[in-house]
mmCIF file of C-alpha atoms in Angstrom:
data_model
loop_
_atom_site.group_PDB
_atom_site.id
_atom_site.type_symbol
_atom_site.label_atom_id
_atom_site.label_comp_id
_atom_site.label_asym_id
_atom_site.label_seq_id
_atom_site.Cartn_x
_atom_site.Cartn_y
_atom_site.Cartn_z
ATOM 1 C CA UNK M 986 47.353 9.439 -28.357
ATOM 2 C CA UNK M 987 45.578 12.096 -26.576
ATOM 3 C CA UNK M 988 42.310 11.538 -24.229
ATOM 4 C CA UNK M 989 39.026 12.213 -26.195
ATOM 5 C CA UNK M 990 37.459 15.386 -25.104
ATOM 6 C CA UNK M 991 34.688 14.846 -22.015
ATOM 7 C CA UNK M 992 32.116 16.164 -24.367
ATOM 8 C CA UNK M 993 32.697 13.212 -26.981
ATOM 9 C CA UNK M 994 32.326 11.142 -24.422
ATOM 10 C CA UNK M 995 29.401 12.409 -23.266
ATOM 11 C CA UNK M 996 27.948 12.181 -26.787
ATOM 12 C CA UNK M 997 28.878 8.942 -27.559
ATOM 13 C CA UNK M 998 26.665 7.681 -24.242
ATOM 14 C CA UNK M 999 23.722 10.001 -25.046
ATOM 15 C CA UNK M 1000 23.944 8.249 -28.833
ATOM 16 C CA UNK M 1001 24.060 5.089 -27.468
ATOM 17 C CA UNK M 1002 21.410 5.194 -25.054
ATOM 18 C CA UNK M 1003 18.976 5.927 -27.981
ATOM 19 C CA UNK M 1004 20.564 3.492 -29.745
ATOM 20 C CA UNK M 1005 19.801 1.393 -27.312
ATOM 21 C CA UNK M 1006 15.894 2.918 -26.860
ATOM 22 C CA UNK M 1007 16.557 3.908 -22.940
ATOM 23 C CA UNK M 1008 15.499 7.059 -25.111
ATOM 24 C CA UNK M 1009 12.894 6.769 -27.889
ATOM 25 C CA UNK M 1010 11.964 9.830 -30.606
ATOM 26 C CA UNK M 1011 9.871 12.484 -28.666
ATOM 27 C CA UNK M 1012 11.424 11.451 -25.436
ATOM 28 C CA UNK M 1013 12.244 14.465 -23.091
ATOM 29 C CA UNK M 1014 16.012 14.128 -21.993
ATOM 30 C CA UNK M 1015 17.050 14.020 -18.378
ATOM 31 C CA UNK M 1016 18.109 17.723 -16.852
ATOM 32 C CA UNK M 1017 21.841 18.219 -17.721
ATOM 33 C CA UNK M 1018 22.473 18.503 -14.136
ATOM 34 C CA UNK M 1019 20.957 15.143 -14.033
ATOM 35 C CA UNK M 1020 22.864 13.814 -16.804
ATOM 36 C CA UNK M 1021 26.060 15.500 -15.716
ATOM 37 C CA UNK M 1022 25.899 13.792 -12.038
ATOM 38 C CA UNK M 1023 25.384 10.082 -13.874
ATOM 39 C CA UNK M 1024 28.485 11.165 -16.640
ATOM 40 C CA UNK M 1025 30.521 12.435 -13.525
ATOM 41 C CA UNK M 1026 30.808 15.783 -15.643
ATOM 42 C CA UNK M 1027 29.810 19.398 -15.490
ATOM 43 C CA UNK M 1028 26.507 20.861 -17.232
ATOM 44 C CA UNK M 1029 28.801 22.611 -19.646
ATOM 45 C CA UNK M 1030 30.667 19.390 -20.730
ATOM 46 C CA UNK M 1031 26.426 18.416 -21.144
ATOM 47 C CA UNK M 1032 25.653 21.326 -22.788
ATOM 48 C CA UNK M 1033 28.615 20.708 -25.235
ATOM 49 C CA UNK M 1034 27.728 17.057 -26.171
ATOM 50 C CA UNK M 1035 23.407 18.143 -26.539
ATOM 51 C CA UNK M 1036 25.021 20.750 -28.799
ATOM 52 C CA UNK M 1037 26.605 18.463 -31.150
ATOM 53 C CA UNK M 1038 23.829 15.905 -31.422
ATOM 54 C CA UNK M 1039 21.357 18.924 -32.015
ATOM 55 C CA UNK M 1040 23.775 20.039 -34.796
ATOM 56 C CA UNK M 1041 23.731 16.315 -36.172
ATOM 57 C CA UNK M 1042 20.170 15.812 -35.758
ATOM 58 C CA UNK M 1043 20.323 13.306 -33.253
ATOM 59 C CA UNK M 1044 18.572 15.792 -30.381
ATOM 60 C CA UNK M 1045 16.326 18.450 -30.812
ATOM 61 C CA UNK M 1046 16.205 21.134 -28.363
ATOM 62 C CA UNK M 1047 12.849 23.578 -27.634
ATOM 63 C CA UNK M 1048 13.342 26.787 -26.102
ATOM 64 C CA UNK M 1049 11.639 26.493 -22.504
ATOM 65 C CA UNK M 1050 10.836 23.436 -22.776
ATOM 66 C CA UNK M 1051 14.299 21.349 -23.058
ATOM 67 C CA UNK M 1052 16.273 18.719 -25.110
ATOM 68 C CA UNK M 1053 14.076 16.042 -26.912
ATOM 69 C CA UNK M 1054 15.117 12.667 -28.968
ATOM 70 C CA UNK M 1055 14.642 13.829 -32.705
ATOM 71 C CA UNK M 1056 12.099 12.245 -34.845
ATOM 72 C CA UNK M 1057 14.441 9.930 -37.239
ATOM 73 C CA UNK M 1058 14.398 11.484 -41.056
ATOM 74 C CA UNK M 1059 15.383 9.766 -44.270
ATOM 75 C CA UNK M 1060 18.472 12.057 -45.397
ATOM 76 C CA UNK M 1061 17.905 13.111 -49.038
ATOM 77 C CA UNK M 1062 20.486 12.223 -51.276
ATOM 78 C CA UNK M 1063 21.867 15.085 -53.021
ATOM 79 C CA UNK M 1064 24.215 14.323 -56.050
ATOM 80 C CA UNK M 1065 26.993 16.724 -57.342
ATOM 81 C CA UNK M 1066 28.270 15.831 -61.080
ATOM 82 C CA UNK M 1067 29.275 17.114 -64.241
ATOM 83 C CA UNK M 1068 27.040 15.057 -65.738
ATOM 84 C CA UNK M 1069 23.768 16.043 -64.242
ATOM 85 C CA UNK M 1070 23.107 19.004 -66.334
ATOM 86 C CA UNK M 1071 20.808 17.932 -68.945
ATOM 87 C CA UNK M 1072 18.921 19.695 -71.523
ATOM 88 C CA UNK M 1073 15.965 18.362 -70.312
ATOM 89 C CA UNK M 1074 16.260 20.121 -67.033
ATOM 90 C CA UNK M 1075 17.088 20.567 -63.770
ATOM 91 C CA UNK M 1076 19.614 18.333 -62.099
ATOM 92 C CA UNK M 1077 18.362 18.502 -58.688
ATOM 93 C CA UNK M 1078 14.748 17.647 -60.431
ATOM 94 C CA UNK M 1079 16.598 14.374 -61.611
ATOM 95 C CA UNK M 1080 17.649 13.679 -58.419
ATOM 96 C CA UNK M 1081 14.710 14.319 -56.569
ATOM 97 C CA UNK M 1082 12.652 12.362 -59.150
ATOM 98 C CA UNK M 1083 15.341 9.094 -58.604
ATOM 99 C CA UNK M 1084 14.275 9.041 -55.171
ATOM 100 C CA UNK M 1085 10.157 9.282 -55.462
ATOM 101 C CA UNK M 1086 10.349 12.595 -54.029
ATOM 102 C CA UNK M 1087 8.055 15.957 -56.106
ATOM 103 C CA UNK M 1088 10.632 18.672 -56.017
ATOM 104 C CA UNK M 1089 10.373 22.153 -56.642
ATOM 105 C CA UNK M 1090 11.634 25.351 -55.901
ATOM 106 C CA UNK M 1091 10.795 29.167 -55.109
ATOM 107 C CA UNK M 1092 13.172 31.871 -56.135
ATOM 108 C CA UNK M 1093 13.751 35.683 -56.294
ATOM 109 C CA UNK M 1094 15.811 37.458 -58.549
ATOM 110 C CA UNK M 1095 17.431 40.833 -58.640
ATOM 111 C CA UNK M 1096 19.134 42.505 -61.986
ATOM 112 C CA UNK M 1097 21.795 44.813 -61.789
ATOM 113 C CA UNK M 1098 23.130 44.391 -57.586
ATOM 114 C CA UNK M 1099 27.057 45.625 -56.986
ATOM 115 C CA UNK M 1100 28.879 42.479 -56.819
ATOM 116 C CA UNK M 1101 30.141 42.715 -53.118
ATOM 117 C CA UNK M 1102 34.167 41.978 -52.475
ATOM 118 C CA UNK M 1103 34.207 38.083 -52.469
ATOM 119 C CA UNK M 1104 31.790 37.672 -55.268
ATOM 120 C CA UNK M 1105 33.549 39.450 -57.325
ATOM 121 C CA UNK M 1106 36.934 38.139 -57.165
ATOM 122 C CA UNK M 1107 35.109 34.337 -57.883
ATOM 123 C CA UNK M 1108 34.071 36.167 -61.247
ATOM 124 C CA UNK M 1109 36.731 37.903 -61.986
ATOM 125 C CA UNK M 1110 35.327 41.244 -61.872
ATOM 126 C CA UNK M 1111 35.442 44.465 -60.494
ATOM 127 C CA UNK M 1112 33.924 45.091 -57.209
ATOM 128 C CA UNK M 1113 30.571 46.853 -57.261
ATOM 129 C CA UNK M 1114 30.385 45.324 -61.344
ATOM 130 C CA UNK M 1115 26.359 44.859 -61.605
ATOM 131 C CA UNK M 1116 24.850 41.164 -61.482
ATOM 132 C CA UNK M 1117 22.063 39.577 -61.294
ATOM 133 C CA UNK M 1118 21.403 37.685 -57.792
ATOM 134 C CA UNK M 1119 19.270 35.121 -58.148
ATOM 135 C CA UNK M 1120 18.061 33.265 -54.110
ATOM 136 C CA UNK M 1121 16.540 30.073 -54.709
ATOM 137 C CA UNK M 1122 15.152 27.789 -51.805
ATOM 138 C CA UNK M 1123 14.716 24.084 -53.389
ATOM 139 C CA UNK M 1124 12.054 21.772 -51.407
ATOM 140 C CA UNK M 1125 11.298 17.703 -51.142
ATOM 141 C CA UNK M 1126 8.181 16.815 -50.768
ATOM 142 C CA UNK M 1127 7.324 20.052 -49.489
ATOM 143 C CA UNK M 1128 10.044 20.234 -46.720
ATOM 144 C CA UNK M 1129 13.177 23.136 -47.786
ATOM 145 C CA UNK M 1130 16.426 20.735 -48.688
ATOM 146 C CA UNK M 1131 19.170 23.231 -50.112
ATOM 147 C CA UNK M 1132 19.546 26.909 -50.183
ATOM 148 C CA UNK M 1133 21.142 28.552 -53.147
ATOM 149 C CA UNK M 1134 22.450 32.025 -54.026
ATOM 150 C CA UNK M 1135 23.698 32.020 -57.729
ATOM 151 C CA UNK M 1136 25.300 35.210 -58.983
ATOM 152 C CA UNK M 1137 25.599 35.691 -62.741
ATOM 153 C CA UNK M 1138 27.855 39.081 -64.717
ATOM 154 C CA UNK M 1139 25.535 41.317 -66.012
ATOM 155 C CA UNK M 1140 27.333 42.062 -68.724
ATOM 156 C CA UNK M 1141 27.413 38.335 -70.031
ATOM 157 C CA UNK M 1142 23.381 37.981 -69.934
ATOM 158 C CA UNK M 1143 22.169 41.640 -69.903
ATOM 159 C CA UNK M 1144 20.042 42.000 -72.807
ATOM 160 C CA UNK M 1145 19.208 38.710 -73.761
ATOM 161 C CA UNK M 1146 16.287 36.546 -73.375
ATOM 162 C CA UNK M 1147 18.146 34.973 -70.498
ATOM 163 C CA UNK M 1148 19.265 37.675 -68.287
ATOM 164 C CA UNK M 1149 16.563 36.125 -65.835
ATOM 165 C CA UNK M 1150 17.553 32.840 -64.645
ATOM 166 C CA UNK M 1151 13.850 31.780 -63.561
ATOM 167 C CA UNK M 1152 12.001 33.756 -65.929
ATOM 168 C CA UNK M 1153 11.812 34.313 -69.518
ATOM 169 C CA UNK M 1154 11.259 31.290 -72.475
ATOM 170 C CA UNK M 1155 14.472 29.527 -70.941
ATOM 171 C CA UNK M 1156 13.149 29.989 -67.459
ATOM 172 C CA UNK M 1157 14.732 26.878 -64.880
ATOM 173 C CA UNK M 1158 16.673 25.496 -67.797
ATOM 174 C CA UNK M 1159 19.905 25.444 -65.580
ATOM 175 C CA UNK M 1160 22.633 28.134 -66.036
ATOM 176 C CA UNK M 1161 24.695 25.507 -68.530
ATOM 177 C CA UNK M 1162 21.929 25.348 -70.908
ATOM 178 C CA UNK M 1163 20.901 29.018 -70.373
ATOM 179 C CA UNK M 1164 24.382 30.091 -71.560
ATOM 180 C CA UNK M 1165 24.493 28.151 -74.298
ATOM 181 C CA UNK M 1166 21.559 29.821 -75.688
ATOM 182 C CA UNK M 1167 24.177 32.795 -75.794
ATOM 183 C CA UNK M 1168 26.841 31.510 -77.225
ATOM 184 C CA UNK M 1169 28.910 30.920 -74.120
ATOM 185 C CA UNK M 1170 29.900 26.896 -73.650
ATOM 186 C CA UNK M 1171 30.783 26.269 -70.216
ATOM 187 C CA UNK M 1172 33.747 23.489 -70.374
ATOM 188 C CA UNK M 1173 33.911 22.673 -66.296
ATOM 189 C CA UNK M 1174 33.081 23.915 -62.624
ATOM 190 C CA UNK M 1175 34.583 24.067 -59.555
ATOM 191 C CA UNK M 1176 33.746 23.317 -56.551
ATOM 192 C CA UNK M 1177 34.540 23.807 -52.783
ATOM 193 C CA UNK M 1178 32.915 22.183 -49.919
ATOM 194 C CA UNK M 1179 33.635 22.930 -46.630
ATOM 195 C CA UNK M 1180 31.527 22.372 -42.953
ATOM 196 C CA UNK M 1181 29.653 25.265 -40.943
ATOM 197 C CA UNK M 1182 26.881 26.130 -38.681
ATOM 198 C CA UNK M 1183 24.100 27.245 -40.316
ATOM 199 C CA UNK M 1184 23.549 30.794 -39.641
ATOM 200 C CA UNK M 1185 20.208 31.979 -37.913
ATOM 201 C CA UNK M 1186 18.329 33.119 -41.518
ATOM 202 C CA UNK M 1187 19.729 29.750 -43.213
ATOM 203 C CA UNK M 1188 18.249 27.963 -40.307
ATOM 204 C CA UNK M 1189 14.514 29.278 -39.978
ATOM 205 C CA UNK M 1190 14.485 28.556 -43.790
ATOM 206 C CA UNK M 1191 15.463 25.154 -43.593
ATOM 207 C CA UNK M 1192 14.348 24.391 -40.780
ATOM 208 C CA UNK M 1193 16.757 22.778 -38.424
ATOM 209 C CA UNK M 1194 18.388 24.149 -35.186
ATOM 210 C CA UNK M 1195 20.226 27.505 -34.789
ATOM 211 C CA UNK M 1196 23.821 26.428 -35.270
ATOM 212 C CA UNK M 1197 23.385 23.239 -36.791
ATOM 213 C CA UNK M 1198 26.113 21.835 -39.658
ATOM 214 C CA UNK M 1199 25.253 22.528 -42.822
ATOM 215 C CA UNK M 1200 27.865 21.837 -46.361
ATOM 216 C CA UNK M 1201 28.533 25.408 -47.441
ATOM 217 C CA UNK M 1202 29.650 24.585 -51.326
ATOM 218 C CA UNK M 1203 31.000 27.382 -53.265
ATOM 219 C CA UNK M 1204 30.192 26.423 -56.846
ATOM 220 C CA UNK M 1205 32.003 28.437 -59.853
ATOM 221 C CA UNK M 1206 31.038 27.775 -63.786
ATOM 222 C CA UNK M 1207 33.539 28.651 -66.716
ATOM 223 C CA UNK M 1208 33.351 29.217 -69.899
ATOM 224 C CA UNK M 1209 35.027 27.305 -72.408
ATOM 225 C CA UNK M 1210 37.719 30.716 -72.884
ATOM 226 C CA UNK M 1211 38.187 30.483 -68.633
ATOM 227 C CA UNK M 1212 36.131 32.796 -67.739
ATOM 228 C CA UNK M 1213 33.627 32.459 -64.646
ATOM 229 C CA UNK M 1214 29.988 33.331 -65.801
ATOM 230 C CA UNK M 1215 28.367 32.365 -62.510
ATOM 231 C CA UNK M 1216 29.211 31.434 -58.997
ATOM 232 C CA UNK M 1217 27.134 30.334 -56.154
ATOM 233 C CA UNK M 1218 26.930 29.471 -52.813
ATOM 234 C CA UNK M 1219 25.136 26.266 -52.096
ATOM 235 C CA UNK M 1220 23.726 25.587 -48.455
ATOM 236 C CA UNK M 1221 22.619 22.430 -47.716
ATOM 237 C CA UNK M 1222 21.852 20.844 -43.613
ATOM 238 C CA UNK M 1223 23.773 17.847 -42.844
ATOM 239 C CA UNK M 1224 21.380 16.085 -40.925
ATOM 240 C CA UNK M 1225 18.758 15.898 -43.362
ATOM 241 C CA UNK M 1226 20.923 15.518 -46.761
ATOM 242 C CA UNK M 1227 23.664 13.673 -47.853
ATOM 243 C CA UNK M 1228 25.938 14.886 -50.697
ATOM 244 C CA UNK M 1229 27.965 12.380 -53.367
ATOM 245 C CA UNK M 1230 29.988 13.605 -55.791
ATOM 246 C CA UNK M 1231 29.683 11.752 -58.809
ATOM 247 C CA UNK M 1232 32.865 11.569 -61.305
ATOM 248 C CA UNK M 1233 32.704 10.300 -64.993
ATOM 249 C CA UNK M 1234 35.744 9.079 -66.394
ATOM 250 C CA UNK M 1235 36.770 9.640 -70.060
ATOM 251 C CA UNK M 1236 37.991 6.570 -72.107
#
């Protein structure tokens, strides 16, 4: 079995000290030289370990000033299901509302943008096809939770009443029971989670570190024929949320 890298180690003690409240929340961290002469390490291997804790919310580090013990914070749960589109609304409204939290959202929407390279193949569609882009920031209590960049063909909603995901009599319905309004049932979606650092836009809106690990979920919707009608790319920081997938089984 090979050694553990010096910079888990490293971690692991820095973890346990505030576990162990040598460190409390708002406490200033000792230099990294400092800490690096008590580890028996190099600043680097001290930089690496702060790094990772800042990523998982453990530290917080302020420029010129240094590496602080972050203030703990409730992680909001976040749930991903087939069954959590409801006529009634939103699904992350139902969530927020399960856990006491007032949720809303700001968004921005533009018809008609070239559907760039990647976007396109998730559709299906030519490159440079027109779509509506629709950026959504979603908030708890006030405090930005999830990022989300939906893209939707313009030639499935162009023309009709809801061509404008946020606006419109069907405004914030959810893009399940906006399509159905058109005709178009949507039988399943896929998605794909993966890790990331967040990058430096996706942080100053949500508020967390430079760098720090977000879930990057790529989120397709198809039609009951197979065809995509939207796809999106869900950004959500792992220190602050925690996603469950929920999965209904069919008897």
């Amino acid at each position: 079995m090979s050694e553990q890298p010096p910079y888990l180690r490293i971690a692991d003690e820095l973890r346990q000290r505030i576990a162990e409240h040598v460190w409390e929340p708002g406490d200033r961290l000792l230099s990294r030289a400092q800490i690096g002469q008590e580890c028996g390490v190099g600043e680097n291997v001290v930089r690496r370990a702060q790094e990772l804790l800042i990523s998982q919310g453990v530290l917080e580090g302020r420029a010129g000033s240094g590496t602080y013990v972050a203030e703990p914070r409730e992680r909001v749960r976040v749930v991903r299901s087939s069954a959590r589109e409801q006529p009634s609304g939103s699904p992350f409204r139902q969530d927020m509302k399960a856990l006491r939290l007032q949720s809303d959202w700001e968004s921005r929407t533009d018809a008609k943008v070239p559907a760039p390279a990647e976007i396109a193949t998730r559709l299906g569609i030519a490159e440079g096809e027109p779509c509506v882009r629709t950026t959504y920031e979603f908030l708890a209590d006030g405090k930005p939770v999830q990022l989300s960049t939906s893209w939707e063909p313009y030639a499935v909603t162009g023309g009709t009443l809801v061509v404008l995901p946020e606006g419109g009599p069907h405004a914030g319905a959810g893009v399940v029971n906006r399509m159905a309004e058109i005709g178009v049932t949507i039988s399943h979606a896929v998605e794909q989670p993966e890790p990331r650092h967040a990058t430096a836009e996706e942080a100053s809106l949500l508020g967390i570190q430079k760098a720090a690990l977000v879930t990057h979920i790529r989120r397709t919707y198809y039609s009951d024929d197979g065809r995509p009608v939207e796809t999106a790319d869900i950004v959500v920081p792992a220190a602050h949320c925690e996603i469950v997938y929920e999965i209904p089984i069919n008897r």
